[in-house]
Coordinates of C-alpha atoms and ligand atoms in Angstrom, one line a residue:
M49 CA 0.0 0.0 0.0
L50 CA 1.2 3.5 -0.8
T51 CA 1.6 5.4 2.4
K52 CA 0.8 9.1 2.3
T53 CA 3.2 11.6 3.8
K54 CA 2.1 14.0 6.5
I55 CA 1.2 17.5 5.3
Y56 CA 2.3 20.2 7.8
L57 CA 0.7 23.5 8.5
S58 CA 3.9 25.4 7.7
S59 CA 7.3 23.8 7.5
P60 CA 10.8 25.1 6.8
H61 CA 11.7 25.6 3.2
M62 CA 15.4 26.2 2.4
G63 CA 16.4 27.9 -0.7
G64 CA 19.9 26.4 -1.3
A65 CA 22.3 29.2 -0.4
E66 CA 21.9 28.7 3.3
Q67 CA 24.5 26.0 3.7
G68 CA 27.1 28.0 1.9
F69 CA 26.8 30.8 4.5
V70 CA 26.9 28.2 7.4
N71 CA 29.9 26.5 5.9
E72 CA 31.7 29.9 5.7
A73 CA 31.0 30.3 9.4
F74 CA 32.7 27.0 10.1
N75 CA 35.6 27.5 7.7
T76 CA 36.4 30.9 9.3
N77 CA 35.6 29.7 12.9
W78 CA 33.1 32.4 13.5
I79 CA 31.0 30.1 15.7
A80 CA 29.9 32.8 18.1
P81 CA 27.1 35.4 18.7
L82 CA 29.0 37.8 16.4
G83 CA 30.6 37.6 13.0
P84 CA 30.2 38.4 9.3
N85 CA 26.9 36.6 8.9
V86 CA 25.3 38.5 11.8
N87 CA 26.3 41.8 10.3
G88 CA 25.4 40.6 6.8
F89 CA 22.0 39.4 7.8
E90 CA 21.2 42.7 9.5
K91 CA 22.3 44.5 6.4
D92 CA 20.1 42.3 4.2
I93 CA 17.1 43.0 6.4
E94 CA 17.8 46.7 6.5
T95 CA 18.1 46.7 2.7
Y96 CA 14.8 44.8 2.3
L97 CA 13.0 47.3 4.6
G98 CA 14.3 50.3 2.6
N99 CA 17.4 51.3 4.5
H100 CA 16.0 53.7 7.0
K101 CA 15.9 51.4 10.0
H102 CA 18.5 49.8 12.3
V103 CA 18.3 46.1 12.8
A104 CA 19.6 43.9 15.7
V105 CA 19.2 40.2 15.1
L106 CA 18.5 38.4 18.3
S107 CA 17.8 34.8 19.5
S108 CA 14.1 35.0 19.0
G109 CA 11.1 37.2 18.3
T110 CA 10.1 36.9 21.9
A111 CA 13.5 38.2 23.0
S112 CA 13.1 41.0 20.6
I113 CA 9.7 42.1 22.0
H114 CA 11.3 41.8 25.5
M115 CA 14.2 44.0 24.4
A116 CA 11.8 46.6 23.0
L117 CA 10.0 46.8 26.4
V118 CA 13.3 47.1 28.2
L119 CA 14.4 49.9 25.9
L120 CA 11.1 51.8 26.4
G121 CA 11.7 51.6 30.2
V122 CA 8.7 49.4 30.9
S123 CA 9.0 48.1 34.4
K124 CA 7.2 46.8 37.5
G125 CA 3.6 47.8 37.7
D126 CA 3.5 49.6 34.3
E127 CA 0.6 48.8 32.1
V128 CA 1.1 47.7 28.5
I129 CA -1.7 47.4 26.0
C130 CA -1.5 44.3 23.8
Q131 CA -3.7 42.9 21.0
S132 CA -5.7 40.0 22.5
F133 CA -6.0 38.0 19.3
T134 CA -2.4 36.8 19.0
F135 CA 0.1 34.2 19.9
S136 CA 1.2 34.2 23.6
A137 CA 4.7 35.4 22.8
S138 CA 3.3 38.9 22.1
A139 CA 2.2 39.2 25.7
N140 CA 4.7 37.1 27.7
P141 CA 7.5 39.7 27.7
I142 CA 5.1 42.1 29.5
M143 CA 5.2 39.6 32.4
Y144 CA 9.0 39.3 32.2
Q145 CA 9.1 43.0 33.2
A146 CA 6.6 42.5 36.0
A147 CA 4.3 44.9 34.1
T148 CA 0.6 44.4 33.6
P149 CA -1.1 43.6 30.3
V150 CA -4.3 45.2 29.2
F151 CA -5.8 43.3 26.3
V152 CA -7.7 44.9 23.3
D153 CA -9.8 43.0 20.9
S154 CA -9.8 43.0 17.1
E155 CA -11.9 44.6 14.3
P156 CA -13.4 42.3 11.7
E157 CA -11.7 43.8 8.6
T158 CA -8.1 42.7 9.4
W159 CA -8.7 40.6 12.5
N160 CA -6.2 42.9 14.3
M161 CA -6.3 45.5 17.0
S162 CA -9.5 47.6 16.9
P163 CA -8.5 51.3 16.8
E164 CA -11.9 52.2 18.4
L165 CA -11.4 49.8 21.4
L166 CA -7.8 50.9 21.7
E167 CA -8.8 54.5 22.3
I168 CA -11.5 53.4 24.7
A169 CA -8.9 51.4 26.6
I170 CA -6.4 54.3 26.7
K171 CA -9.0 56.8 27.9
D172 CA -10.1 54.4 30.6
R173 CA -6.6 53.8 31.9
I174 CA -5.7 57.5 31.8
E175 CA -8.8 58.3 33.9
K176 CA -7.6 55.8 36.4
Y177 CA -4.1 57.4 36.5
K178 CA -2.6 54.3 34.7
K179 CA -1.5 55.7 31.4
P180 CA -0.2 52.8 29.3
K181 CA 3.6 52.7 28.7
A182 CA 3.4 51.0 25.3
I183 CA 1.0 49.4 22.8
I184 CA 1.8 46.0 21.2
A185 CA -0.1 45.7 17.9
V186 CA 0.2 42.5 15.7
H187 CA 0.0 41.8 12.0
L188 CA -1.7 38.5 12.5
Y189 CA -1.3 35.8 9.9
G190 CA 0.6 38.4 7.8
M191 CA -2.4 40.8 7.4
P192 CA -1.3 44.3 8.3
Y193 CA -3.2 46.0 11.1
K194 CA -4.7 49.4 10.6
A195 CA -1.5 51.2 11.1
A196 CA -2.6 54.8 10.3
E197 CA -5.4 54.7 12.7
I198 CA -3.4 53.0 15.5
N199 CA -0.5 55.4 15.0
L200 CA -2.7 58.4 15.1
I201 CA -4.2 57.3 18.4
A202 CA -0.8 56.4 19.8
K203 CA 0.5 59.8 18.8
K204 CA -2.5 61.6 20.3
Y205 CA -1.8 60.1 23.7
D206 CA 2.0 60.0 23.2
I207 CA 2.4 56.2 23.7
P208 CA 5.0 54.3 21.7
V209 CA 3.9 51.3 19.5
I210 CA 5.7 48.0 19.3
E211 CA 4.9 46.4 16.0
D212 CA 4.8 42.7 16.3
S213 CA 5.6 41.7 12.7
A214 CA 6.7 38.2 13.6
E215 CA 4.2 36.8 11.0
A216 CA 4.4 39.6 8.5
L217 CA 7.8 39.8 6.9
G218 CA 7.0 40.5 3.3
S219 CA 3.7 42.2 3.9
Y220 CA 3.1 45.8 3.1
Y221 CA 0.8 48.5 4.4
K222 CA 0.2 51.3 1.9
N223 CA 3.5 50.5 0.1
K224 CA 5.5 50.5 3.3
P225 CA 7.0 47.2 4.5
C226 CA 5.6 45.7 7.7
G227 CA 8.5 46.0 10.2
T228 CA 8.9 49.7 9.6
L229 CA 5.6 51.1 10.9
A230 CA 6.4 51.8 14.5
E231 CA 9.2 53.0 16.9
F232 CA 10.1 49.4 17.4
S233 CA 9.3 46.4 15.2
V234 CA 9.9 42.7 15.7
L235 CA 10.5 39.8 13.3
S236 CA 10.6 36.1 14.0
F237 CA 12.6 33.4 12.2
N238 CA 11.1 30.5 14.1
G239 CA 10.8 27.2 12.2
N240 CA 7.2 27.8 11.1
K241 CA 7.5 31.4 9.9
I242 CA 7.7 32.6 6.3
I243 CA 11.5 32.4 6.4
T244 CA 13.4 30.6 9.2
T245 CA 16.8 30.4 10.7
S246 CA 15.6 27.4 12.8
G247 CA 15.1 29.9 15.6
G248 CA 15.8 33.6 15.8
G249 CA 14.3 37.1 15.7
A250 CA 15.1 40.7 14.9
L251 CA 14.5 44.0 16.7
I252 CA 14.0 46.8 14.2
C253 CA 14.9 50.2 15.7
S254 CA 14.1 53.7 14.6
S255 CA 17.6 54.9 15.6
L256 CA 21.1 53.6 15.6
Q257 CA 21.4 54.5 19.2
Y258 CA 18.5 52.2 20.1
K259 CA 20.2 49.4 18.1
N260 CA 23.5 49.9 19.8
Q261 CA 21.7 49.7 23.2
A262 CA 19.9 46.6 22.1
V263 CA 23.1 44.9 21.1
H264 CA 24.8 45.9 24.3
L265 CA 22.0 44.6 26.5
S266 CA 21.7 41.4 24.5
T267 CA 25.3 40.6 24.9
Q268 CA 25.3 40.7 28.8
A269 CA 25.7 44.5 29.0
R270 CA 29.5 44.5 29.3
D271 CA 31.0 47.9 29.9
N272 CA 34.1 49.0 27.9
T273 CA 36.8 47.8 30.3
P274 CA 39.5 45.1 30.1
H275 CA 37.8 43.1 32.9
Y276 CA 34.1 42.3 33.1
E277 CA 32.3 45.4 34.4
H278 CA 28.5 45.7 34.4
S279 CA 26.5 48.7 35.3
K280 CA 23.2 47.3 33.9
V281 CA 21.4 43.9 34.0
G282 CA 22.2 42.2 30.7
Y283 CA 20.7 39.5 28.6
N284 CA 22.1 36.7 26.5
Y285 CA 19.9 37.4 23.5
R286 CA 22.2 37.8 20.5
M287 CA 21.8 35.7 17.4
S288 CA 24.7 33.3 16.6
N289 CA 26.8 33.7 13.5
V290 CA 25.9 30.1 12.4
V291 CA 22.2 30.8 12.6
A292 CA 22.5 34.2 10.9
G293 CA 24.1 32.3 7.9
I294 CA 20.8 30.4 7.4
G295 CA 19.0 33.8 7.5
R296 CA 21.2 35.3 4.8
G297 CA 20.3 32.4 2.5
Q298 CA 16.6 32.7 3.3
M299 CA 16.6 36.4 2.5
E300 CA 17.5 35.6 -1.1
V301 CA 14.3 33.7 -1.5
L302 CA 11.9 35.7 0.6
D303 CA 10.0 37.2 -2.3
K304 CA 9.5 33.7 -3.8
R305 CA 8.2 32.5 -0.4
V306 CA 5.7 35.3 -0.3
A307 CA 4.5 34.6 -3.9
A308 CA 4.1 30.9 -3.1
R309 CA 2.0 31.5 0.1
R310 CA -0.2 34.0 -1.7
K311 CA -0.7 31.4 -4.4
N312 CA -1.8 28.9 -1.8
F313 CA -4.4 31.5 -0.6
Q314 CA -5.7 32.0 -4.1
F315 CA -5.9 28.3 -4.7
Y316 CA -8.0 27.7 -1.6
K317 CA -10.2 30.7 -2.3
E318 CA -10.8 29.8 -5.9
N319 CA -11.4 26.1 -5.3
L320 CA -13.6 26.5 -2.2
K321 CA -15.8 29.4 -3.5
H322 CA -18.7 27.0 -3.9
I323 CA -18.9 26.5 -0.1
E324 CA -20.8 29.6 0.7
S325 CA -20.4 29.4 4.5
F326 CA -16.6 29.8 4.2
E327 CA -15.2 33.3 4.7
F328 CA -11.7 34.3 3.6
L329 CA -9.9 37.3 5.0
E330 CA -9.7 39.8 2.1
E331 CA -7.1 42.6 1.8
P332 CA -8.5 46.0 2.3
D333 CA -7.4 48.7 -0.2
G334 CA -3.6 49.3 0.3
F335 CA -3.1 46.2 2.4
F336 CA -0.7 43.5 1.1
S337 CA -0.5 40.3 3.1
N338 CA 2.3 37.8 2.8
R339 CA -0.5 35.2 3.5
W340 CA 1.7 33.4 6.0
L341 CA -1.2 31.2 6.8
T342 CA -4.5 30.8 4.9
C343 CA -7.4 31.0 7.3
I344 CA -11.0 30.1 6.8
K345 CA -13.8 31.3 9.0
T346 CA -16.5 28.6 8.9
S347 CA -20.2 29.0 10.0
S348 CA -19.9 27.2 13.3
Y349 CA -17.6 25.5 15.8
E350 CA -19.1 22.1 14.7
Q351 CA -18.3 22.7 11.0
R352 CA -14.8 23.8 11.9
E353 CA -14.1 20.7 14.0
Q354 CA -15.5 18.4 11.4
M355 CA -13.2 19.9 8.8
R356 CA -10.2 19.8 11.2
L357 CA -10.8 16.1 12.1
A358 CA -11.4 15.0 8.5
L359 CA -8.0 16.5 7.6
L360 CA -6.3 14.9 10.6
E361 CA -7.7 11.5 9.6
D362 CA -5.6 11.9 6.4
D363 CA -2.5 13.1 8.3
I364 CA -3.1 16.7 7.2
E365 CA -2.3 19.3 9.9
S366 CA -4.6 22.2 10.4
R367 CA -5.2 24.4 13.4
P368 CA -7.9 26.5 15.1
L369 CA -7.1 30.2 15.0
W370 CA -5.2 31.7 17.9
K371 CA -7.0 31.5 21.2
P372 CA -7.3 35.2 22.4
M373 CA -5.1 36.1 25.3
H374 CA -8.1 37.3 27.4
M375 CA -9.4 33.7 27.3
Q376 CA -6.1 32.1 28.2
P377 CA -5.9 30.6 31.8
V378 CA -2.7 32.5 32.3
F379 CA -4.1 35.9 31.4
K380 CA -7.8 35.7 32.0
D381 CA -7.8 37.8 35.2
Y382 CA -6.2 40.8 33.4
L383 CA -8.2 43.8 32.2
H384 CA -9.5 43.4 28.7
F385 CA -11.6 45.5 26.3
T386 CA -13.5 43.1 24.0
N387 CA -16.2 43.1 21.4
G388 CA -16.7 39.4 20.6
V389 CA -14.6 39.5 17.3
S390 CA -11.7 37.4 18.4
E391 CA -13.8 34.9 20.4
D392 CA -15.9 34.3 17.3
L393 CA -12.8 33.8 15.2
F394 CA -11.4 31.4 17.7
K395 CA -14.6 29.4 17.7
K396 CA -15.1 29.1 13.9
G397 CA -11.7 29.7 12.3
L398 CA -9.2 27.2 10.9
C399 CA -5.7 27.6 9.5
L400 CA -5.0 25.5 6.5
P401 CA -1.7 24.0 5.4
S402 CA 0.1 27.0 4.0
G403 CA 3.8 26.1 3.5
S404 CA 5.6 27.5 0.5
N405 CA 6.7 24.0 -0.3
L406 CA 3.3 22.4 -0.7
T407 CA 3.0 20.6 -4.0
N408 CA -0.1 20.5 -6.3
N409 CA -0.7 17.0 -5.1
D410 CA -0.7 18.2 -1.5
L411 CA -3.1 21.0 -2.3
N412 CA -5.5 18.7 -4.2
R413 CA -5.4 16.1 -1.4
I414 CA -6.3 18.8 1.1
L415 CA -9.1 20.1 -1.2
E416 CA -10.6 16.6 -1.6
K417 CA -10.8 16.2 2.2
I418 CA -12.4 19.6 2.8
S419 CA -15.0 18.9 0.1
Q420 CA -16.1 15.8 2.0
T421 CA -17.1 17.7 5.1
P422 CA -20.6 19.0 5.6
Q423 CA -21.1 22.4 4.0
S424 CA -23.9 24.0 5.9
Ligands
LIG272 C1 6.2 33.6 16.4 C2 5.6 34.8 17.0 C3 6.3 35.5 18.0 C4 7.5 35.0 18.7 O1 8.6 34.7 17.9 P1 9.7 33.6 18.3 O2 10.8 33.8 17.4 O3 9.0 32.2 18.2 O4 10.0 33.8 19.7 C5 5.7 36.6 18.5 N1 4.5 37.1 18.0 C6 3.8 36.4 17.1 C7 2.6 37.0 16.6 C8 4.3 35.2 16.6 O5 3.6 34.6 15.6

C-alpha cells in the first residue's frame, strides 16, 4: 500500500544558499554570537526594509519584544496594551518585566487591534491614572493592522507602539513594508514562519542609538573595560553567526516564499468558493498580506471541527485560529476590552496548510478532504 506523507501546517523551506553561509562560518571559525553573517543578515534585512531602520538580530522574536519593552523603560507595575488576538509570545514579555497587560480585541476587517477599542482602553486607563507605557499591535497571519489609525491614536496620547511583525515579513501597508511602521518592530525566524533560521528574531529600531543599546544589553551588558564590568542587567539574546548564515540564504528567496504563500491562498479561495459558508480574509485597499497562513472562517464550531478532524484523519495538519489572550488561563484575570470578534474567530476559524513547499498533489489532497465535510 502506498503510504501518504504527512502534510504540515507550515514547514521550513530552504532555498539552497543557506548551507554555503553556514559553511563559511565553520571555515572561518566564526562560531559565536557575532561575525560576518550576523552583520550581513542585519544589512540584508535593512536593505529589504528600505534602508532607514537599524536592525539587531536576536535569539528569537520573543526576546526582541522583551528588548523593546526594556528599551522603552517598561518596568514593574506599568501597564502595556496588547492585542488580545495573537500568539502568547506577544504578551509574555510584558510579564517578564513584571508589568501588567491590558488586552484589546480586534476589528473584523483585518482581525487585528480595533483602533476604536484601543482609544476606549487608553482613555479608561488615563482616567484611572494608569497611562499605558506601550502598545503592542500585531499583523496576525501576515495581514497588516490598521497602522494609520493605530499610530494616530498612539501619537495623540503619546504612547510608543511596538509592531509585532513576527508573522508579517514580506507584507506591506500602503506600500510601506511591515516592520517599519512603529518606533520598534519585531520579526521572528522561528521554524514555522515565512522564512526561518531554525530559531531567531530581529528587533528593528528607529535609531542607531537604540540598536546599539539593544546589542549591548543582548550581549550581557558588558562595559568597555578590560575586565568584566557591568552597570546594567544584561541578557544573552544575541543571534549566533551560524544561525545568521541560514538567514542570509533565506533572505535571497523571501519574495518567492511570499509569492508561493499568496498562491496557496488564491488556490483555496478559488477552489472552495462553492462553499458559501466559508469566509476568507480579504485585503482592504492598500493592504498587502504575505498570506503566512491561509485561514478560513466557517459558520460554526461544529463545522470547523468536522473539517479539522477530517483533515487529521488523512494526516493533514490544520489548526484553530489563535485563542485570544483574554481567554487564556494565564491571562484571564487581566483587564480586557472586548467586542466578541476574536472569540468568534477562535470558535469558527481554521488555519489550513500554507507552506511555500506544498505541491499541487498536496493541495489537491487537502481540497478533496475539505470537500467531503458538511457544507452548511
Ligand atoms: C512567532 C511569534 C512570536 C515569537 O517569535 P519567536 O521567534 O517564536 O520567539 C511573536 N509574536 C507572534 C505574533 C508570533 O507569531
